[in-house]
PDB file of C-alpha atoms in Angstrom:
ATOM      1  CA  ASP X   1      15.311 147.658  51.266  1.00 52.00           C
ATOM      2  CA  THR X   2      12.120 146.738  53.093  1.00 70.00           C
ATOM      3  CA  GLY X   3      12.654 148.882  56.159  1.00 91.00           C
ATOM      4  CA  VAL X   4      11.060 152.162  57.171  1.00 95.00           C
ATOM      5  CA  SER X   5      12.195 155.000  54.938  1.00 95.00           C
ATOM      6  CA  GLN X   6      12.083 158.725  55.534  1.00 97.00           C
ATOM      7  CA  ASP X   7      12.527 161.628  53.187  1.00 97.00           C
ATOM      8  CA  PRO X   8      14.361 163.937  53.205  1.00 97.00           C
ATOM      9  CA  ARG X   9      17.202 162.817  55.433  1.00 95.00           C
ATOM     10  CA  HIS X  10      18.246 166.397  56.086  1.00 97.00           C
ATOM     11  CA  LYS X  11      16.335 169.656  55.844  1.00 98.00           C
ATOM     12  CA  ILE X  12      17.654 173.137  56.445  1.00 98.00           C
ATOM     13  CA  THR X  13      15.104 175.908  56.516  1.00 98.00           C
ATOM     14  CA  LYS X  14      14.727 179.464  57.640  1.00 97.00           C
ATOM     15  CA  ARG X  15      12.622 180.425  60.605  1.00 97.00           C
ATOM     16  CA  GLY X  16       9.024 180.985  59.645  1.00 97.00           C
ATOM     17  CA  GLN X  17       9.011 178.558  56.711  1.00 98.00           C
ATOM     18  CA  ASN X  18       6.824 175.466  56.536  1.00 98.00           C
ATOM     19  CA  VAL X  19       8.375 172.018  56.191  1.00 98.00           C
ATOM     20  CA  THR X  20       6.933 168.602  55.424  1.00 98.00           C
ATOM     21  CA  PHE X  21       8.524 165.229  56.051  1.00 98.00           C
ATOM     22  CA  ARG X  22       7.495 161.899  54.594  1.00 98.00           C
ATOM     23  CA  CYS X  23       7.592 158.443  56.125  1.00 98.00           C
ATOM     24  CA  ASP X  24       7.052 155.167  54.286  1.00 97.00           C
ATOM     25  CA  PRO X  25       6.441 152.325  56.756  1.00 96.00           C
ATOM     26  CA  ILE X  26       7.215 148.688  56.252  1.00 94.00           C
ATOM     27  CA  SER X  27       4.701 147.247  53.842  1.00 91.00           C
ATOM     28  CA  GLU X  28       1.593 145.835  55.550  1.00 87.00           C
ATOM     29  CA  HIS X  29       2.353 147.573  58.845  1.00 92.00           C
ATOM     30  CA  ASN X  30      -0.870 149.071  60.140  1.00 92.00           C
ATOM     31  CA  ARG X  31       0.561 151.194  62.934  1.00 93.00           C
ATOM     32  CA  LEU X  32       2.749 154.253  62.311  1.00 95.00           C
ATOM     33  CA  TYR X  33       4.374 156.485  64.925  1.00 95.00           C
ATOM     34  CA  TRP X  34       6.176 159.817  64.885  1.00 96.00           C
ATOM     35  CA  TYR X  35       8.814 160.761  67.473  1.00 97.00           C
ATOM     36  CA  ARG X  36      11.099 163.743  67.910  1.00 97.00           C
ATOM     37  CA  GLN X  37      14.653 163.482  69.216  1.00 95.00           C
ATOM     38  CA  THR X  38      16.585 166.543  70.304  1.00 95.00           C
ATOM     39  CA  LEU X  39      20.340 166.539  70.772  1.00 90.00           C
ATOM     40  CA  GLY X  40      21.440 164.454  73.727  1.00 88.00           C
ATOM     41  CA  GLN X  41      17.939 163.201  74.510  1.00 92.00           C
ATOM     42  CA  GLY X  42      15.907 160.098  73.867  1.00 94.00           C
ATOM     43  CA  PRO X  43      13.073 160.124  71.334  1.00 96.00           C
ATOM     44  CA  GLU X  44       9.833 161.756  72.428  1.00 95.00           C
ATOM     45  CA  PHE X  45       6.487 160.440  71.189  1.00 93.00           C
ATOM     46  CA  LEU X  46       4.411 162.845  69.076  1.00 94.00           C
ATOM     47  CA  THR X  47       1.517 160.979  67.455  1.00 94.00           C
ATOM     48  CA  TYR X  48       0.427 157.686  65.956  1.00 93.00           C
ATOM     49  CA  PHE X  49      -1.893 156.213  63.340  1.00 93.00           C
ATOM     50  CA  GLN X  50      -3.759 152.954  63.071  1.00 92.00           C
ATOM     51  CA  ASN X  51      -4.198 152.632  59.330  1.00 92.00           C
ATOM     52  CA  GLU X  52      -5.442 156.077  58.273  1.00 92.00           C
ATOM     53  CA  ALA X  53      -6.909 157.015  61.664  1.00 91.00           C
ATOM     54  CA  GLN X  54      -4.875 159.313  63.887  1.00 90.00           C
ATOM     55  CA  LEU X  55      -5.611 157.931  67.337  1.00 89.00           C
ATOM     56  CA  GLU X  56      -3.431 160.141  69.501  1.00 84.00           C
ATOM     57  CA  LYS X  57      -2.358 163.658  68.753  1.00 83.00           C
ATOM     58  CA  SER X  58      -2.459 165.389  72.083  1.00 81.00           C
ATOM     59  CA  ARG X  59       1.298 165.091  72.359  1.00 84.00           C
ATOM     60  CA  LEU X  60       2.027 167.048  69.216  1.00 86.00           C
ATOM     61  CA  LEU X  61       4.129 169.907  70.459  1.00 83.00           C
ATOM     62  CA  SER X  62       1.928 172.749  69.291  1.00 89.00           C
ATOM     63  CA  ASP X  63      -0.796 173.504  66.787  1.00 92.00           C
ATOM     64  CA  ARG X  64       1.953 174.230  64.275  1.00 96.00           C
ATOM     65  CA  PHE X  65       2.514 170.467  64.049  1.00 96.00           C
ATOM     66  CA  SER X  66       0.198 168.228  62.084  1.00 96.00           C
ATOM     67  CA  ALA X  67       0.383 164.746  60.611  1.00 96.00           C
ATOM     68  CA  GLU X  68      -1.572 162.790  58.052  1.00 96.00           C
ATOM     69  CA  ARG X  69      -1.759 159.277  56.715  1.00 96.00           C
ATOM     70  CA  PRO X  70      -4.389 159.654  54.030  1.00 90.00           C
ATOM     71  CA  LYS X  71      -4.450 156.161  52.556  1.00 87.00           C
ATOM     72  CA  GLY X  72      -3.124 154.216  55.458  1.00 85.00           C
ATOM     73  CA  SER X  73       0.263 153.798  53.833  1.00 91.00           C
ATOM     74  CA  PHE X  74       2.805 156.646  53.919  1.00 96.00           C
ATOM     75  CA  SER X  75       2.528 159.510  56.380  1.00 97.00           C
ATOM     76  CA  THR X  76       3.558 163.145  56.390  1.00 97.00           C
ATOM     77  CA  LEU X  77       4.485 165.387  59.282  1.00 97.00           C
ATOM     78  CA  GLU X  78       4.193 169.111  58.684  1.00 97.00           C
ATOM     79  CA  ILE X  79       5.563 171.929  60.776  1.00 97.00           C
ATOM     80  CA  GLN X  80       4.239 175.373  60.001  1.00 97.00           C
ATOM     81  CA  ARG X  81       6.044 178.623  60.797  1.00 97.00           C
ATOM     82  CA  THR X  82       9.151 176.826  61.971  1.00 97.00           C
ATOM     83  CA  GLU X  83      11.064 178.087  64.985  1.00 96.00           C
ATOM     84  CA  GLN X  84      14.667 177.479  65.988  1.00 96.00           C
ATOM     85  CA  GLY X  85      13.451 175.257  68.789  1.00 95.00           C
ATOM     86  CA  ASP X  86      12.016 172.878  66.194  1.00 96.00           C
ATOM     87  CA  SER X  87      15.553 171.851  65.194  1.00 97.00           C
ATOM     88  CA  ALA X  88      15.709 168.139  65.945  1.00 97.00           C
ATOM     89  CA  MET X  89      15.674 164.655  64.445  1.00 96.00           C
ATOM     90  CA  TYR X  90      12.191 163.501  63.489  1.00 97.00           C
ATOM     91  CA  LEU X  91      11.816 159.738  63.604  1.00 97.00           C
ATOM     92  CA  CYS X  92       9.130 157.541  62.166  1.00 97.00           C
ATOM     93  CA  ALA X  93       8.407 153.984  63.272  1.00 95.00           C
ATOM     94  CA  SER X  94       5.961 151.327  62.198  1.00 94.00           C
ATOM     95  CA  SER X  95       4.641 148.108  63.659  1.00 92.00           C
ATOM     96  CA  LEU X  96       2.516 145.332  62.277  1.00 89.00           C
ATOM     97  CA  ARG X  97      -0.686 145.729  64.276  1.00 80.00           C
ATOM     98  CA  GLY X  98       0.174 147.872  67.261  1.00 69.00           C
ATOM     99  CA  GLY X  99      -0.249 145.105  69.789  1.00 73.00           C
ATOM    100  CA  ARG X 100       1.765 145.112  72.969  1.00 70.00           C
ATOM    101  CA  THR X 101       4.064 142.406  71.676  1.00 74.00           C
ATOM    102  CA  ASP X 102       4.783 144.171  68.401  1.00 82.00           C
ATOM    103  CA  THR X 103       8.174 145.650  67.693  1.00 87.00           C
ATOM    104  CA  GLN X 104       8.399 149.215  66.479  1.00 92.00           C
ATOM    105  CA  TYR X 105      10.843 149.491  63.592  1.00 93.00           C
ATOM    106  CA  PHE X 106      12.425 152.891  63.193  1.00 95.00           C
ATOM    107  CA  GLY X 107      13.478 154.752  60.097  1.00 95.00           C
ATOM    108  CA  PRO X 108      16.752 156.684  59.805  1.00 93.00           C
ATOM    109  CA  GLY X 109      15.079 159.981  60.656  1.00 95.00           C
ATOM    110  CA  THR X 110      14.904 163.448  59.139  1.00 97.00           C
ATOM    111  CA  ARG X 111      17.252 165.969  60.682  1.00 96.00           C
ATOM    112  CA  LEU X 112      15.747 169.446  60.675  1.00 98.00           C
ATOM    113  CA  THR X 113      17.845 172.558  61.147  1.00 98.00           C
ATOM    114  CA  VAL X 114      16.024 175.867  61.494  1.00 97.00           C
ATOM    115  CA  LEU X 115      18.218 178.907  60.934  1.00 96.00           C
TER     116      LEU X 115
ATOM    117  CA  ALA O   1       2.684 158.594  83.680  1.00 78.00           C
ATOM    118  CA  GLN O   2       5.518 156.316  82.744  1.00 85.00           C
ATOM    119  CA  SER O   3       9.165 157.383  82.833  1.00 91.00           C
ATOM    120  CA  VAL O   4      12.598 155.903  82.222  1.00 95.00           C
ATOM    121  CA  THR O   5      15.887 156.904  83.800  1.00 96.00           C
ATOM    122  CA  GLN O   6      19.296 155.976  82.482  1.00 97.00           C
ATOM    123  CA  PRO O   7      21.656 157.224  85.184  1.00 96.00           C
ATOM    124  CA  ASP O   8      24.851 156.990  83.141  1.00 96.00           C
ATOM    125  CA  ILE O   9      25.153 159.523  80.336  1.00 96.00           C
ATOM    126  CA  HIS O  10      28.553 158.256  79.193  1.00 96.00           C
ATOM    127  CA  ILE O  11      30.357 154.991  79.797  1.00 97.00           C
ATOM    128  CA  THR O  12      33.804 153.994  78.564  1.00 97.00           C
ATOM    129  CA  VAL O  13      34.956 150.387  78.638  1.00 97.00           C
ATOM    130  CA  SER O  14      37.946 148.579  77.208  1.00 97.00           C
ATOM    131  CA  GLU O  15      37.419 146.187  74.346  1.00 97.00           C
ATOM    132  CA  GLY O  16      36.862 142.713  75.721  1.00 97.00           C
ATOM    133  CA  ALA O  17      35.620 143.962  79.076  1.00 97.00           C
ATOM    134  CA  SER O  18      32.124 143.309  80.366  1.00 97.00           C
ATOM    135  CA  LEU O  19      29.391 145.915  80.164  1.00 97.00           C
ATOM    136  CA  GLU O  20      26.314 146.816  82.165  1.00 98.00           C
ATOM    137  CA  LEU O  21      24.058 149.728  81.263  1.00 98.00           C
ATOM    138  CA  ARG O  22      21.511 150.738  83.844  1.00 98.00           C
ATOM    139  CA  CYS O  23      17.846 151.448  83.280  1.00 98.00           C
ATOM    140  CA  ASN O  24      15.159 152.250  85.852  1.00 97.00           C
ATOM    141  CA  TYR O  25      11.518 152.681  84.906  1.00 94.00           C
ATOM    142  CA  SER O  26       8.338 153.942  86.457  1.00 90.00           C
ATOM    143  CA  TYR O  27       5.065 152.470  85.224  1.00 84.00           C
ATOM    144  CA  GLY O  28       1.809 151.745  87.006  1.00 74.00           C
ATOM    145  CA  ALA O  29       1.031 148.448  85.344  1.00 76.00           C
ATOM    146  CA  THR O  30       3.056 145.499  84.159  1.00 76.00           C
ATOM    147  CA  PRO O  31       5.720 147.075  81.973  1.00 83.00           C
ATOM    148  CA  TYR O  32       6.992 145.962  78.697  1.00 89.00           C
ATOM    149  CA  LEU O  33      10.523 147.067  78.172  1.00 93.00           C
ATOM    150  CA  PHE O  34      12.917 147.556  75.302  1.00 95.00           C
ATOM    151  CA  TRP O  35      16.541 148.308  74.618  1.00 97.00           C
ATOM    152  CA  TYR O  36      17.427 150.054  71.358  1.00 97.00           C
ATOM    153  CA  VAL O  37      20.837 151.007  69.943  1.00 97.00           C
ATOM    154  CA  GLN O  38      21.500 154.028  67.761  1.00 95.00           C
ATOM    155  CA  SER O  39      24.685 154.422  65.744  1.00 91.00           C
ATOM    156  CA  PRO O  40      25.617 157.814  64.272  1.00 83.00           C
ATOM    157  CA  GLY O  41      23.457 158.689  61.298  1.00 76.00           C
ATOM    158  CA  GLN O  42      21.305 155.623  61.714  1.00 80.00           C
ATOM    159  CA  GLY O  43      17.923 154.855  63.114  1.00 85.00           C
ATOM    160  CA  LEU O  44      17.142 152.947  66.254  1.00 93.00           C
ATOM    161  CA  GLN O  45      17.683 149.203  66.152  1.00 94.00           C
ATOM    162  CA  LEU O  46      15.961 146.914  68.617  1.00 94.00           C
ATOM    163  CA  LEU O  47      18.361 144.855  70.736  1.00 96.00           C
ATOM    164  CA  LEU O  48      15.833 143.019  72.883  1.00 96.00           C
ATOM    165  CA  LYS O  49      12.450 143.293  74.528  1.00 94.00           C
ATOM    166  CA  TYR O  50      10.637 141.973  77.593  1.00 93.00           C
ATOM    167  CA  PHE O  51       6.911 141.342  77.856  1.00 87.00           C
ATOM    168  CA  SER O  52       6.481 138.549  80.356  1.00 84.00           C
ATOM    169  CA  GLY O  53       7.889 135.214  81.427  1.00 85.00           C
ATOM    170  CA  ASP O  54      11.580 134.622  81.914  1.00 87.00           C
ATOM    171  CA  THR O  55      13.109 137.727  83.426  1.00 90.00           C
ATOM    172  CA  LEU O  56      16.431 137.197  81.646  1.00 96.00           C
ATOM    173  CA  VAL O  57      16.042 138.157  78.008  1.00 96.00           C
ATOM    174  CA  GLN O  58      18.478 137.384  75.239  1.00 97.00           C
ATOM    175  CA  GLY O  59      18.928 139.757  72.339  1.00 97.00           C
ATOM    176  CA  ILE O  60      20.969 140.300  69.241  1.00 96.00           C
ATOM    177  CA  LYS O  61      24.718 140.953  69.115  1.00 94.00           C
ATOM    178  CA  GLY O  62      25.310 139.012  72.341  1.00 96.00           C
ATOM    179  CA  PHE O  63      23.327 141.369  74.578  1.00 98.00           C
ATOM    180  CA  GLU O  64      21.053 140.316  77.410  1.00 98.00           C
ATOM    181  CA  ALA O  65      18.920 142.157  79.930  1.00 98.00           C
ATOM    182  CA  GLU O  66      17.371 141.236  83.244  1.00 96.00           C
ATOM    183  CA  PHE O  67      14.006 142.502  84.448  1.00 94.00           C
ATOM    184  CA  LYS O  68      13.876 143.047  88.210  1.00 94.00           C
ATOM    185  CA  ARG O  69      10.406 144.120  89.300  1.00 91.00           C
ATOM    186  CA  SER O  70      11.467 144.765  92.913  1.00 91.00           C
ATOM    187  CA  GLN O  71      14.072 147.249  91.730  1.00 93.00           C
ATOM    188  CA  SER O  72      12.105 148.611  88.754  1.00 93.00           C
ATOM    189  CA  SER O  73      15.169 147.943  86.665  1.00 95.00           C
ATOM    190  CA  PHE O  74      15.968 146.479  83.273  1.00 97.00           C
ATOM    191  CA  ASN O  75      19.743 146.568  82.964  1.00 98.00           C
ATOM    192  CA  LEU O  76      21.521 145.657  79.742  1.00 98.00           C
ATOM    193  CA  ARG O  77      24.623 143.479  79.838  1.00 98.00           C
ATOM    194  CA  LYS O  78      27.230 142.064  77.528  1.00 98.00           C
ATOM    195  CA  PRO O  79      30.069 139.808  78.701  1.00 97.00           C
ATOM    196  CA  SER O  80      32.686 141.033  76.211  1.00 97.00           C
ATOM    197  CA  VAL O  81      32.433 144.338  74.386  1.00 97.00           C
ATOM    198  CA  HIS O  82      33.600 144.790  70.809  1.00 96.00           C
ATOM    199  CA  TRP O  83      34.762 148.082  69.288  1.00 95.00           C
ATOM    200  CA  SER O  84      31.704 147.998  67.018  1.00 94.00           C
ATOM    201  CA  ASP O  85      29.429 148.248  70.078  1.00 96.00           C
ATOM    202  CA  ALA O  86      30.299 151.914  70.467  1.00 96.00           C
ATOM    203  CA  ALA O  87      26.966 153.695  70.063  1.00 97.00           C
ATOM    204  CA  GLU O  88      24.124 155.270  72.024  1.00 97.00           C
ATOM    205  CA  TYR O  89      21.822 152.936  73.906  1.00 98.00           C
ATOM    206  CA  PHE O  90      18.245 153.718  74.839  1.00 98.00           C
ATOM    207  CA  CYS O  91      15.960 151.961  77.261  1.00 97.00           C
ATOM    208  CA  ALA O  92      12.218 152.370  76.693  1.00 96.00           C
ATOM    209  CA  VAL O  93       8.937 151.379  78.314  1.00 92.00           C
ATOM    210  CA  GLY O  94       5.769 150.797  76.327  1.00 88.00           C
ATOM    211  CA  ALA O  95       2.363 152.175  77.374  1.00 76.00           C
ATOM    212  CA  GLU O  96      -0.396 149.825  76.349  1.00 72.00           C
ATOM    213  CA  ASN O  97      -3.110 152.328  77.233  1.00 68.00           C
ATOM    214  CA  ALA O  98      -1.646 154.919  74.900  1.00 68.00           C
ATOM    215  CA  GLY O  99      -1.286 153.118  71.629  1.00 72.00           C
ATOM    216  CA  ASN O 100       1.831 151.337  72.794  1.00 80.00           C
ATOM    217  CA  MET O 101       3.789 154.560  72.502  1.00 87.00           C
ATOM    218  CA  LEU O 102       7.335 154.224  73.782  1.00 91.00           C
ATOM    219  CA  THR O 103       8.784 156.411  76.503  1.00 93.00           C
ATOM    220  CA  PHE O 104      12.559 156.547  76.228  1.00 96.00           C
ATOM    221  CA  GLY O 105      15.298 157.285  78.678  1.00 97.00           C
ATOM    222  CA  GLY O 106      17.891 159.916  77.929  1.00 96.00           C
ATOM    223  CA  GLY O 107      20.343 157.376  76.583  1.00 97.00           C
ATOM    224  CA  THR O 108      23.826 156.170  77.491  1.00 98.00           C
ATOM    225  CA  ARG O 109      26.683 156.808  75.110  1.00 97.00           C
ATOM    226  CA  LEU O 110      29.122 153.911  75.082  1.00 97.00           C
ATOM    227  CA  MET O 111      32.726 154.424  74.080  1.00 97.00           C
ATOM    228  CA  VAL O 112      35.071 151.467  73.632  1.00 97.00           C
ATOM    229  CA  LYS O 113      38.810 151.792  74.224  1.00 95.00           C
ATOM    230  CA  PRO O 114      41.120 149.579  72.172  1.00 90.00           C
TER     231      PRO O 114
END
């Protein structure tokens, strides 16, 4: 499968715990995006990377959220001290160069449940 | 700031009937627009996109969409719906000045009656 992959697919955690999600983009895609989707809503943009550089992070929901893409390949999204309101689907997408004509290809998402 | 409105939260159509899903956008510059479909447990799949040129865009699975600048709309259509089209559909607008991030509408859930 050469699509975007995400791991884990499901995560259940207790409030206050830290969680980390991984995204593997399509090979050779330079641009990587993270979105969050809550129940009954459309995805909401969080942050994006061009290669290893994080070019926009002002839309991360709080300072408990952070993302990395250390070698310009896979990326991780970490949520510290999780809260029940963090329960959502976290989606990753990648595109070839990030140009306006590029298509963003989405992974299957990681569903987070905070108890 | 850009925004997208999908006025219909749920739509039910009979199999074989035609379909139109509405999408209205707000964006200060020339928009580029997308329709994605999401089936349960799956990621978003691109149906079609508009950047410029012909305002009638053809996509996969027999879908098409028409860009109407005067109405700020980008409605999705299909002449004959199949049971497998039941899913959630999202319209999105891309923001070139913000890394091409996508702003999505709230989605329309399509149900297909046999």
